Tab-separated table of C-alpha atoms in Angstrom:
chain	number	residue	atom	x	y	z
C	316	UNK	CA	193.550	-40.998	-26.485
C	317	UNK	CA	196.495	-38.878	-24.946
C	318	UNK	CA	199.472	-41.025	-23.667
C	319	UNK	CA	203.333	-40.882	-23.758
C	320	UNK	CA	205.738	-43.748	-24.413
C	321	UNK	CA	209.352	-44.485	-22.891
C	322	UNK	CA	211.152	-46.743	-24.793
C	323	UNK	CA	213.555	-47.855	-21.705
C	324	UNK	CA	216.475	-50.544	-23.209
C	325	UNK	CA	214.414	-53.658	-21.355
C	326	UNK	CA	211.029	-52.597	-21.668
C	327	UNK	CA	208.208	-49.490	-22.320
C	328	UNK	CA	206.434	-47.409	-20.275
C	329	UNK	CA	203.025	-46.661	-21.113
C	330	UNK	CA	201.358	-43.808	-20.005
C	331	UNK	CA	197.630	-42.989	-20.412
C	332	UNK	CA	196.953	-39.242	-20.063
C	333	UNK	CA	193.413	-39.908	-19.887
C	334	UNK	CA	190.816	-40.066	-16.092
C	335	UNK	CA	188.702	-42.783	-17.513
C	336	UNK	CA	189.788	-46.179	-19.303
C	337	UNK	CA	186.526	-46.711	-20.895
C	338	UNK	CA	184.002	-47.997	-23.831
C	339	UNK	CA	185.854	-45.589	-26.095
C	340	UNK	CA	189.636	-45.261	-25.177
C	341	UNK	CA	190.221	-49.157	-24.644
C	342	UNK	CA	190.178	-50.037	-28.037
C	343	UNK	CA	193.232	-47.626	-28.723
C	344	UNK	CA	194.526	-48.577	-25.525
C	345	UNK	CA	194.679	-52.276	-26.776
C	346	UNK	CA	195.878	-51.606	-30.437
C	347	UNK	CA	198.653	-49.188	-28.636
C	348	UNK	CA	199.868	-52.345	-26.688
C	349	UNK	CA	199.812	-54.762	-29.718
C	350	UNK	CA	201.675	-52.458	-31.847
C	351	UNK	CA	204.463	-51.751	-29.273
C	352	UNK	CA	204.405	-55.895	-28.709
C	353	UNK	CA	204.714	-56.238	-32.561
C	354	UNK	CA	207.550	-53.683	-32.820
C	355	UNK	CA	209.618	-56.198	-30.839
C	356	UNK	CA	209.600	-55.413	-27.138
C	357	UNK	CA	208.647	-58.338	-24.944
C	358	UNK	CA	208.607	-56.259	-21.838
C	359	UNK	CA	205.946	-52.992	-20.894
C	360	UNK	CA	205.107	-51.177	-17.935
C	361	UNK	CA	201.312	-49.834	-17.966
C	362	UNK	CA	201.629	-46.389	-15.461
C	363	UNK	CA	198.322	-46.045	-14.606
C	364	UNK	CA	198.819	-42.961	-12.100
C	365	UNK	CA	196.034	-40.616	-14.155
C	366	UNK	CA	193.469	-43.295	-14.925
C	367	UNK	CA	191.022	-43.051	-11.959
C	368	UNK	CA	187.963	-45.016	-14.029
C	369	UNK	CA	188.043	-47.920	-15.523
C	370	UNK	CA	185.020	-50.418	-16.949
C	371	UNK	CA	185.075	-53.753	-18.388
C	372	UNK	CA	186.187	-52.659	-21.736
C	373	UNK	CA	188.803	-51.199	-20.165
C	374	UNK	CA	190.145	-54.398	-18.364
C	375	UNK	CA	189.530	-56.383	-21.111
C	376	UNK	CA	192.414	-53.861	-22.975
C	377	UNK	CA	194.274	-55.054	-19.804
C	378	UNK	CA	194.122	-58.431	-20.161
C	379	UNK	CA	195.090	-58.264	-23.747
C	380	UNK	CA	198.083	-56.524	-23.178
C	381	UNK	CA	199.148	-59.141	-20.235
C	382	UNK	CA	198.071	-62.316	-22.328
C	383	UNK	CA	200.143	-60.747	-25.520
C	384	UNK	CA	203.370	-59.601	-23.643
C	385	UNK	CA	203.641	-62.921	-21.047
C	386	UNK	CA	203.049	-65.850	-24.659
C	387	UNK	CA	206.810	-65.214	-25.709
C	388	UNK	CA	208.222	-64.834	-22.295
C	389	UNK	CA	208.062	-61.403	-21.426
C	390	UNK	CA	206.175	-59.422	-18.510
C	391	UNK	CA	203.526	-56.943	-18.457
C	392	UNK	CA	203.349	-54.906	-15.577
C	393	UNK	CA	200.662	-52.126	-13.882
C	394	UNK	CA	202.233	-49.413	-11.977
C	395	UNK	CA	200.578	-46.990	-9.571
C	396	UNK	CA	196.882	-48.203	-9.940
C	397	UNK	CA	194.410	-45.853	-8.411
C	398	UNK	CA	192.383	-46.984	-5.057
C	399	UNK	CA	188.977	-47.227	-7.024
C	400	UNK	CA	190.558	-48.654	-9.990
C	401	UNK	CA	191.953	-51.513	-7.584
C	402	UNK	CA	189.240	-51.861	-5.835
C	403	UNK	CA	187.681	-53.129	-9.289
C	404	UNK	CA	190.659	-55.380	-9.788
C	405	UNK	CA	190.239	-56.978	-6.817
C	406	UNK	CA	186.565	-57.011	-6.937
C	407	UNK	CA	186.760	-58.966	-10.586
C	408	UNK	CA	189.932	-61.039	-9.041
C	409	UNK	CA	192.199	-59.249	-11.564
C	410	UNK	CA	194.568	-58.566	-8.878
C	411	UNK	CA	195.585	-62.584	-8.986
C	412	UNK	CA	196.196	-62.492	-12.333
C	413	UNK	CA	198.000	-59.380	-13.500
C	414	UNK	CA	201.430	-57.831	-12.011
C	415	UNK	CA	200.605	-55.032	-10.305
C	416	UNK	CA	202.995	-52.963	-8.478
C	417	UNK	CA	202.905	-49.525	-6.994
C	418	UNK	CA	205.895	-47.050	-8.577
C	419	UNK	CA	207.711	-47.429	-11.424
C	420	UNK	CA	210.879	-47.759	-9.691
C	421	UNK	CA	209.247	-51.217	-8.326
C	422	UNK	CA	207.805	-52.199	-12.116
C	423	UNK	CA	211.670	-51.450	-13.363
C	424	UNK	CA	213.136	-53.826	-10.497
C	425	UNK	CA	210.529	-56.398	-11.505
C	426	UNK	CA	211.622	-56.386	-15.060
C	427	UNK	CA	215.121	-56.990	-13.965
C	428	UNK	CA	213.688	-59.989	-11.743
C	429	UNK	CA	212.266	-61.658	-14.451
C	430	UNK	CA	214.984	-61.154	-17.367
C	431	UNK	CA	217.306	-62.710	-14.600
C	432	UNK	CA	215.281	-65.248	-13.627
C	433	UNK	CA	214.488	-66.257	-17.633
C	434	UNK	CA	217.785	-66.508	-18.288
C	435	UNK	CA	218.596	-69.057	-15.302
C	436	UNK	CA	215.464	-70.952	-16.256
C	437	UNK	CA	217.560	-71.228	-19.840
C	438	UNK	CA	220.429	-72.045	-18.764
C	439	UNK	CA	218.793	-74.850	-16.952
C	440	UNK	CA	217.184	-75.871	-20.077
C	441	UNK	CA	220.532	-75.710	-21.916
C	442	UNK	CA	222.588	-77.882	-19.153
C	443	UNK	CA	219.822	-80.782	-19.228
């Protein structure tokens, strides 16, 4: 699988260079996203610009990465999601359940949403 990473100071963006997000790339796809998870950064942005196909292997590599980056408080993101990949999302109901956005300039100010919003929600905690 072809892809490029930017480590950002918040968060990574993930890029597949690959049309199809199938059977056979998902699997890396998913180990890619556990590694970066397990190298410390709670925060990722999947750019999904070049994928045009994805199957159910593939959104089950989707779901992994959103279920491992959101357990310790952090946020996994989708950026610029194709119109037939989305229309798969939505068809499966995906688009409830993961962040999708539609540039990456809109997946960085959702980032900054969330680290600002964790930190009132501990500061809250910390006050009661």
């Amino acid at each position: 699988m072809k892809y490029s990473i930017d480590k950002k100071e918040q968060y990574v963006i993930f890029t597949p260079q690959e049309e199809k997000l199938d059977s056979l790339l998902a699997p890396v796809l998913k180990s890619e996203l556990l590694t970066i998870h397990a190298e410390g950064f709670e925060n990722l942005v999947l750019d999904m610009s070049e994928v045009k196909y994805v199957d159910s292997s593939g959104l089950s590599a989707l779901l992994v990465g959103d279920r491992e980056f959101s357990k310790n408080g952090g946020v996994f993101i989708i950026s610029g999601v194709q119109d037939h990949v989305m229309k798969l999302l939505k068809i499966s109901m995906l688009d409830k359940k993961l962040n999708l956005v539609s540039s990456l300039e809109e997946a960085s100010e959702a980032i900054f949403m969330h680290a600002i919003e964790s930190g009132e929600e501990e500061e809250e905690e910390e006050e009661s």
